[in-house]
Amino acid sequence: MKLAADSAWAPLAARVFRALWIAQLVSNTGSWMQTVGAQWLLVGHGDALVTLVQTASSLPVVLLALPSGVLADRYDRRGVLLTAQFAMLGVSAVLTVLAFQGSLGPAVLLGLTFLLGCGTALMGPAWQAIQPELVERAQLGQAAALGAVNMNLARAVGPALGGAVVAAAGAGWVFAFNALSYLGIAAVLLLWHRPATPQPTVQSEGLLAAVQAGRRYVWHAPGVRRVMLRTILFIPGGAALWSLLPLVASRSLGLGSGGYGLLLGVVGVGAVGGAFALPVIRRRLGANGTLAAGAAVFAATLVVLATTRLPWVAAVSLLPAGLAWIGVLSALNAAVQQRMPGWVRGRGLAIYLVVFQGGQALTAPLWGLLAGKLGLTTALLIGAALLVGGALSVRRWPMYEPDWLDPSPSDHWPVPPLVFEPGPADGPVLVSVTYRIAPENRAAFTDCMRQIARSRRRTGALTWGLYQDGGDPERFVENYLVASWAEHMAQHHSRLTANDRRFEEQTRRLVMEGTAPEVTHAFDATAGPVVAVGQQEAHRTQT
């Protein structure tokens, strides 16, 4: 399959990506059919229950995404994905049987929807983390856009098909299709001969420690943190559309389940059509311009939905909303993918999913409550105002777009030639690096060391400090503490990136001519002797 490398569809030339994309399309169609069936069964039970379908689907991401990210980083990602597929197949089968028996009340329906959300939470980080294994890094942006196209193409077909099936035969049949839809992804994963990948360096790392490592990386990566901020500023207003559209369809427009499905289908059509325009939009506006324009378009759509009572006007307004949604999602998703190194990619993407899906889960019931207390029109206008504020904030808090960004691994630190062999659990380890810096380079050096500090903390340092010798002003000492020798060896061999190496090279160029940084490794003396008497507890090495 030949496609131009800069084409929006270029990732489909990769065989496994293409097969998974098609299987995912079938599965996403089933998920949208299931969502329409569940929401429509609850329309007569109150506004809050209708919006709780989205909460039940998204809340598990808040609760389980981080542990799922740890699983994606520590175990075979294909195995994690297969487990999720078969688990969701089982839950969907139960949902189908209960629907056909007529014993599917609101509580049971929401509970089973929550369990399906748990499967989605388990799957999400692993699914996102395998994308760099399926396509070239330069095509991650297109792959993210195709993922959004997939979801929106399913939105174009699934809701309309689901609404028609519910109206003609009942909700049980849409639940049955959703159950069968998981088999396609499972089949492709079983047939995928995934190349061997390195095992995690820190095998003894506990769940909480692994979660903390992911949180620490994101917190000390300004580029990733800014992507999270942009997500937070978009999602609350964006969630208003998905939460309140069932109420708009039934109350404002007087539509049934089939009409609601068609409205969702219009959004999907807009997104799929927009995929052709996205490469041009990204080239002209950049990622930040795409975010601002997407939020503005989404706000305009909410204003139209708040004021119109004509179905065709609402449908026309939803077409550009589909383009805006796919533009924002692809920009945010690609930004996270491109900034996360492999060793922590699952956890970084899990944090992104917590912010994205969790924002929807937490705000969905609030939109239902606002619609009930203040009216549907007022709730939609509040959502539009939040989106306008988010669009205006892009200039103040843009995403960073450095050309030199490269999170590929870099094993450039030598193994320290200690006079003893520490055990993996030995620690904490105090690493000290001594630099000699001329007075005229002091300001530039301290600026560079701010980047070094973030690098040390991202990769495992618990504390970090830079000190100037009071008796020798040209001597600077960097100290950082790592929890164990295994953690420090992970810094050496699996956690550093090309970006980290670049920062270190910039710093070393400021060191006085004829000198080199000196590194020592010291161990906790109160924990008992770690070397024979007379030997040093810290061995100096030249790097």
XYZ file of C-alpha atoms in Angstrom:
543
model
C 0.000 0.000 0.000
C 1.773 3.146 -1.287
C 1.000 6.486 0.332
C 2.944 9.759 0.362
C 4.930 10.122 3.583
C 3.290 13.484 4.392
C -0.222 12.273 3.569
C -2.820 12.309 6.338
C -3.330 8.604 5.614
C 0.374 7.606 5.472
C 0.311 5.475 8.681
C -2.213 3.133 7.011
C 0.646 1.878 4.837
C 1.915 -0.008 7.925
C 0.233 -3.424 7.845
C -0.337 -3.940 11.575
C -1.471 -0.356 12.108
C -3.917 -0.719 9.221
C -5.348 -3.998 10.543
C -5.739 -2.611 14.061
C -7.296 0.573 12.705
C -9.974 -1.392 10.847
C -10.647 -3.648 13.840
C -10.816 -0.614 16.109
C -13.342 0.994 13.769
C -15.660 -1.987 14.182
C -15.171 -1.953 17.954
C -15.715 1.806 18.231
C -18.899 1.471 16.176
C -20.120 -1.124 18.649
C -19.224 1.146 21.568
C -21.209 4.055 20.123
C -24.178 1.775 19.482
C -23.970 0.634 23.101
C -23.762 4.244 24.355
C -26.853 5.285 22.407
C -28.739 2.235 23.650
C -27.771 2.898 27.259
C -28.529 6.625 27.133
C -31.867 6.106 25.471
C -32.941 3.509 28.020
C -32.362 6.166 30.710
C -33.979 9.182 28.999
C -37.193 8.685 30.982
C -35.389 8.364 34.323
C -34.147 11.961 34.724
C -31.466 14.270 33.313
C -28.790 13.245 35.810
C -29.060 9.537 34.957
C -28.652 10.246 31.231
C -25.418 12.170 31.814
C -24.215 9.465 34.235
C -23.733 7.107 31.270
C -20.753 9.235 30.240
C -19.569 9.373 33.844
C -19.814 5.597 34.217
C -17.764 5.190 31.039
C -15.118 7.784 31.900
C -14.758 7.598 35.693
C -12.802 4.293 35.600
C -10.088 6.133 33.686
C -9.638 8.455 36.660
C -9.401 5.489 39.019
C -7.439 2.967 36.939
C -5.497 4.761 34.219
C -2.337 5.217 36.301
C -2.158 1.569 37.446
C -2.931 0.622 33.827
C -0.052 2.813 32.695
C 2.262 0.944 35.083
C 1.082 -2.358 33.595
C 1.697 -1.013 30.085
C 5.276 -0.041 31.010
C 6.141 -3.198 32.963
C 4.441 -6.016 31.039
C 3.897 -7.049 27.448
C 1.555 -4.429 26.036
C -0.032 -6.866 23.638
C -0.937 -9.136 26.555
C -2.453 -6.201 28.458
C -4.567 -5.300 25.415
C -5.778 -8.889 24.944
C -6.779 -9.117 28.601
C -8.802 -5.926 28.245
C -10.548 -7.134 25.081
C -11.681 -10.442 26.555
C -12.761 -8.788 29.818
C -14.960 -6.307 27.932
C -16.354 -9.127 25.808
C -17.457 -10.912 28.978
C -19.112 -7.816 30.478
C -20.882 -7.022 27.210
C -22.199 -10.579 27.040
C -23.752 -10.184 30.504
C -25.245 -6.837 29.470
C -26.776 -8.460 26.378
C -28.341 -11.364 28.275
C -29.889 -9.050 30.899
C -31.269 -6.741 28.213
C -32.976 -9.611 26.398
C -34.392 -10.849 29.712
C -35.831 -7.406 30.461
C -34.064 -7.193 33.825
C -31.706 -4.309 33.015
C -32.581 -1.524 35.476
C -30.750 1.826 35.691
C -28.430 0.735 38.515
C -27.386 -2.497 36.782
C -26.987 -0.731 33.439
C -24.735 1.947 34.924
C -22.777 -0.658 36.889
C -22.038 -2.740 33.797
C -21.217 0.408 31.839
C -18.732 1.229 34.607
C -17.122 -2.215 34.191
C -16.803 -1.624 30.447
C -15.129 1.650 31.333
C -12.676 -0.298 33.492
C -11.732 -2.348 30.432
C -11.267 0.827 28.433
C -9.075 2.239 31.224
C -6.912 -0.898 31.192
C -6.598 -0.730 27.415
C -5.993 3.000 26.922
C -2.349 3.514 27.987
C -1.151 0.292 26.342
C -2.983 1.142 23.101
C -1.469 4.608 22.942
C 1.984 3.344 23.961
C 2.243 0.830 21.091
C 1.669 3.492 18.416
C 5.392 4.365 18.113
C 5.989 0.642 17.488
C 3.529 0.654 14.582
C 4.480 3.845 12.712
C 7.517 6.070 12.309
C 7.952 8.861 14.851
C 7.479 11.491 12.144
C 4.024 10.033 11.474
C 2.765 10.049 15.070
C 0.765 13.211 14.414
C -0.981 11.586 11.448
C -1.501 8.396 13.460
C -3.143 10.393 16.263
C -5.382 12.140 13.730
C -6.327 8.792 12.194
C -7.221 7.536 15.656
C -9.570 10.504 16.030
C -10.908 9.873 12.508
C -11.574 6.293 13.542
C -13.566 7.355 16.577
C -15.505 9.952 14.647
C -16.180 7.690 11.689
C -17.616 5.253 14.212
C -19.582 8.175 15.659
C -20.940 8.876 12.184
C -22.169 5.293 11.767
C -22.614 3.848 15.259
C -25.142 6.236 16.817
C -27.383 6.318 13.745
C -27.197 2.545 13.414
C -27.662 2.116 17.160
C -30.656 4.435 17.243
C -32.273 2.608 14.338
C -31.677 -0.803 15.923
C -33.022 0.358 19.308
C -36.140 1.744 17.634
C -36.674 -1.357 15.502
C -35.606 -4.266 17.707
C -34.606 -3.037 21.174
C -31.391 -2.246 23.047
C -30.384 -5.895 23.469
C -29.228 -6.162 19.859
C -26.893 -3.153 20.077
C -25.340 -4.648 23.202
C -24.876 -7.951 21.352
C -23.094 -6.264 18.446
C -20.811 -4.445 20.864
C -19.868 -7.762 22.506
C -18.899 -9.309 19.165
C -16.968 -6.209 18.080
C -14.140 -6.907 20.556
C -13.167 -10.098 18.717
C -11.627 -8.221 15.767
C -8.998 -6.383 17.818
C -8.237 -9.576 19.738
C -7.660 -11.470 16.476
C -5.244 -8.861 15.085
C -3.300 -8.742 18.354
C -3.012 -12.525 18.461
C -1.608 -12.556 14.911
C 0.815 -9.649 15.508
C 4.411 -10.824 15.817
C 5.595 -8.037 18.066
C 9.387 -7.492 18.104
C 11.105 -8.230 21.402
C 11.323 -5.176 23.640
C 13.712 -4.577 26.560
C 12.424 -5.518 29.988
C 12.133 -2.743 32.594
C 15.384 -2.084 34.411
C 13.803 -1.731 37.857
C 11.946 -5.035 38.265
C 11.491 -4.656 42.039
C 9.692 -1.306 41.706
C 6.336 -1.459 43.470
C 3.063 -0.216 42.040
C 3.013 2.991 44.068
C 6.666 3.699 43.305
C 6.023 3.152 39.590
C 3.023 5.484 39.661
C 5.110 8.060 41.510
C 7.854 7.769 38.864
C 5.312 8.554 36.146
C 3.896 11.496 38.079
C 7.424 12.765 38.795
C 8.364 12.612 35.107
C 5.307 14.559 33.977
C 5.679 17.164 36.723
C 9.301 17.877 35.797
C 8.704 17.896 32.011
C 7.437 21.434 31.230
C 6.371 20.488 27.703
C 4.209 17.589 28.892
C 2.810 19.623 31.763
C 1.736 22.355 29.356
C -0.141 19.781 27.239
C -2.028 18.742 30.384
C -2.923 22.378 31.071
C -4.258 22.841 27.550
C -6.361 19.682 28.010
C -7.787 20.973 31.303
C -8.722 24.275 29.665
C -10.615 22.571 26.827
C -12.362 19.547 28.297
C -14.947 21.076 30.699
C -16.547 23.165 27.964
C -16.097 20.469 25.339
C -17.809 17.892 27.552
C -20.973 20.023 27.577
C -21.742 19.012 23.999
C -21.539 15.258 24.602
C -23.320 15.451 27.965
C -26.226 17.639 26.865
C -26.765 16.561 23.248
C -29.261 13.806 24.223
C -31.314 16.448 26.038
C -31.016 18.875 23.112
C -32.270 16.156 20.763
C -35.246 15.120 22.907
C -36.290 18.482 24.394
C -35.214 21.304 22.110
C -35.514 19.497 18.790
C -38.228 16.945 19.582
C -36.244 14.028 18.128
C -36.338 10.359 19.024
C -33.472 7.885 19.415
C -32.939 7.716 15.654
C -32.716 11.502 15.383
C -30.237 11.671 18.262
C -28.123 9.039 16.544
C -28.170 11.072 13.339
C -26.968 14.177 15.186
C -24.011 12.243 16.552
C -23.473 10.891 13.060
C -23.237 14.437 11.710
C -20.417 15.168 14.167
C -18.651 12.063 12.921
C -19.092 13.075 9.287
C -17.617 16.481 10.054
C -14.623 14.862 11.737
C -13.972 12.405 8.918
C -14.265 15.131 6.305
C -12.069 17.351 8.431
C -9.277 14.774 8.370
C -8.572 15.823 4.789
C -8.267 19.463 5.850
C -6.203 18.885 9.005
C -2.734 18.712 7.356
C -3.357 22.098 5.716
C -4.797 23.554 8.945
C -1.808 22.347 10.997
C 0.656 23.785 8.490
C -1.036 27.187 8.538
C -2.042 27.472 12.194
C 0.368 25.159 13.993
C -0.661 23.103 17.016
C -1.519 26.134 19.157
C -3.570 27.793 16.447
C -5.440 24.535 15.917
C -6.271 24.395 19.641
C -7.551 27.970 19.710
C -9.594 27.616 16.543
C -11.046 24.287 17.690
C -12.212 25.721 21.005
C -13.782 28.735 19.257
C -15.663 26.548 16.774
C -16.911 24.294 19.549
C -18.145 27.354 21.462
C -20.041 28.594 18.410
C -21.712 25.193 18.076
C -22.914 25.299 21.689
C -24.384 28.770 21.118
C -26.317 27.500 18.095
C -27.609 24.469 20.006
C -28.690 26.751 22.849
C -30.748 29.008 20.587
C -32.168 26.900 17.757
C -35.233 24.671 17.673
C -34.679 23.540 14.085
C -33.054 20.089 13.657
C -31.410 21.003 10.359
C -29.746 24.092 11.867
C -28.431 22.025 14.753
C -27.115 19.412 12.314
C -25.304 22.020 10.199
C -23.641 23.477 13.316
C -22.404 20.032 14.347
C -20.434 19.507 11.123
C -17.627 21.993 11.987
C -17.755 20.748 15.590
C -16.582 17.373 14.301
C -13.609 19.004 12.580
C -12.820 21.042 15.710
C -12.946 17.955 17.947
C -10.589 15.914 15.777
C -8.224 18.884 15.433
C -7.942 19.433 19.180
C -7.659 15.713 19.996
C -4.974 15.014 17.401
C -2.932 18.047 18.508
C -3.033 17.066 22.192
C -2.509 13.347 21.623
C 0.420 13.799 19.250
C 2.033 16.299 21.623
C 2.041 13.757 24.464
C 3.246 10.917 22.221
C 6.137 12.983 20.884
C 7.309 14.132 24.318
C 7.280 10.866 26.312
C 10.247 8.426 26.277
C 9.521 4.719 25.991
C 10.308 3.741 29.596
C 7.499 5.897 31.007
C 5.267 6.383 27.956
C 2.427 4.230 29.296
C 2.283 6.157 32.561
C 2.562 9.548 30.853
C -0.277 8.688 28.498
C -2.257 7.362 31.460
C -1.956 10.746 33.186
C -3.115 12.409 29.971
C -6.103 10.038 29.816
C -6.910 10.784 33.464
C -6.994 14.486 32.670
C -8.935 14.039 29.423
C -11.436 11.326 30.332
C -11.555 12.307 33.986
C -12.451 15.853 33.028
C -15.387 14.527 31.048
C -16.437 12.152 33.825
C -16.367 14.826 36.510
C -18.074 17.553 34.487
C -20.782 15.434 32.803
C -23.046 15.203 35.879
C -22.441 18.891 36.590
C -23.808 19.775 33.157
C -26.855 17.621 33.889
C -27.395 19.390 37.199
C -26.940 22.818 35.599
C -29.442 21.927 32.889
C -31.921 20.866 35.568
C -31.419 23.933 37.790
C -30.764 26.749 35.317
C -32.215 25.350 32.117
C -30.684 23.663 29.091
C -30.044 26.905 27.214
C -28.147 28.491 30.107
C -26.007 25.369 30.616
C -25.007 25.345 26.933
C -24.106 29.049 27.009
C -21.935 28.526 30.109
C -20.083 25.777 28.241
C -19.565 28.138 25.294
C -18.143 30.811 27.603
C -15.627 28.343 29.072
C -14.471 27.379 25.579
C -14.034 31.006 24.528
C -11.908 31.567 27.618
C -9.832 28.519 26.739
C -9.300 29.752 23.176
C -8.133 33.169 24.398
C -5.733 31.565 26.885
C -3.692 29.850 24.143
C -1.687 33.021 23.610
C -0.870 33.197 27.321
C -0.179 29.481 27.818
C 0.753 27.911 24.478
C 2.120 24.428 24.016
C 5.894 24.414 23.584
C 6.947 23.353 20.087
C 10.756 22.975 20.115
C 12.273 21.681 16.884
C 14.985 19.764 18.768
C 12.566 17.588 20.765
C 13.892 13.998 20.809
C 12.827 11.544 23.556
C 14.723 8.586 22.064
C 16.869 6.685 24.622
C 20.513 7.651 25.120
C 22.809 5.304 27.049
C 25.692 7.778 27.332
C 26.620 7.509 31.023
C 29.462 5.060 31.787
C 29.011 2.497 34.552
C 30.859 3.893 37.594
C 33.909 1.700 38.435
C 33.198 1.303 42.146
C 35.461 -0.764 44.379
C 32.477 -2.918 45.424
C 29.295 -4.187 43.810
C 26.176 -2.608 45.337
C 22.976 -4.600 45.496
C 19.918 -3.337 43.571
C 18.174 -2.303 46.796
C 21.216 -0.550 48.294
C 20.491 3.089 48.865
C 19.741 5.849 48.986
C 22.594 6.889 46.705
C 23.987 10.417 46.870
C 25.461 11.394 43.491
C 27.759 14.424 43.480
C 29.135 16.123 40.369
C 31.853 18.768 40.721
C 32.326 21.421 38.012
C 34.922 24.159 37.627
C 33.337 27.244 36.054
C 34.989 30.571 35.159
C 33.288 33.650 36.693
C 32.192 34.976 33.302
C 30.290 31.723 32.612
C 28.515 31.531 35.970
C 25.154 32.946 34.795
C 25.036 30.744 31.688
C 26.040 27.718 33.758
C 23.304 28.176 36.353
C 20.742 28.612 33.547
C 21.868 25.346 31.960
C 21.734 23.582 35.311
C 18.020 24.331 35.597
C 17.500 21.983 32.655
C 19.866 19.465 34.261
C 17.830 19.638 37.487
C 14.634 18.760 35.609
C 16.439 15.914 33.870
C 17.702 14.434 37.154
C 14.276 14.696 38.789
C 12.450 13.255 35.765
C 14.659 10.197 35.739
C 14.648 9.394 39.454
C 16.233 12.038 41.695
C 14.321 12.571 44.932
C 16.182 15.767 45.818
C 18.530 18.009 43.864
C 20.730 20.984 44.680
C 23.534 23.093 43.192
C 26.133 24.688 45.503
C 29.070 27.068 45.074
C 32.180 26.516 47.203
C 32.628 29.447 49.614
C 36.399 28.978 49.658
C 36.821 28.321 45.931
C 34.240 30.328 43.878
C 35.115 28.492 40.667
C 34.045 25.163 42.192
C 30.366 24.156 41.915
C 28.917 20.959 43.362
C 25.718 19.331 42.120
C 24.116 16.866 44.565
C 21.123 14.643 43.915
C 19.702 11.726 45.864
C 18.342 8.551 44.243
C 16.287 5.995 46.176
C 18.373 2.918 45.289
C 21.253 1.654 43.199
C 18.764 0.002 40.827
C 17.078 3.363 40.281
C 20.429 4.981 39.527
C 21.354 2.204 37.099
C 18.013 2.809 35.375
C 19.116 6.428 34.960
C 22.338 5.187 33.369
C 20.902 2.688 30.926
C 17.208 3.237 30.149
C 15.818 6.573 31.313
C 18.051 9.228 29.775
C 17.080 10.629 26.393
C 18.731 12.499 23.551
C 17.264 15.680 25.040
C 19.024 14.978 28.365
C 22.298 14.379 26.550
C 21.903 17.675 24.710
C 21.449 19.561 27.999
C 24.545 17.899 29.478
C 26.655 18.743 26.429
C 25.595 22.400 26.658
C 26.646 22.443 30.318
C 30.000 20.765 29.702
C 30.922 23.377 27.116
C 30.940 25.911 29.965
C 33.420 23.955 32.119
C 36.905 25.494 32.425
C 39.365 24.325 29.798
C 41.555 21.452 30.951
C 39.020 20.233 33.530
C 36.144 17.774 33.446
C 33.223 17.160 35.798
C 34.065 14.723 38.586
C 31.383 12.277 39.766
C 31.186 10.473 43.113
C 28.625 7.973 44.404
C 28.083 7.833 48.182
C 25.941 5.350 50.117
C 24.103 5.634 53.432
C 26.737 5.031 56.112
C 24.124 4.453 58.861
C 22.661 1.421 57.080
C 25.743 -0.675 57.835
C 29.082 -1.215 56.078
C 28.857 -1.791 52.355
C 32.592 -2.220 51.685
C 35.529 -3.750 53.496
C 37.332 -1.637 56.111
C 39.878 0.648 54.497
C 38.022 0.899 51.221
C 36.314 4.091 50.083
C 32.540 4.468 50.318
C 32.556 6.684 47.292
C 34.799 6.180 44.288
C 35.684 9.139 42.128
C 35.415 8.689 38.379
C 36.075 10.957 35.458
C 33.241 11.395 32.953
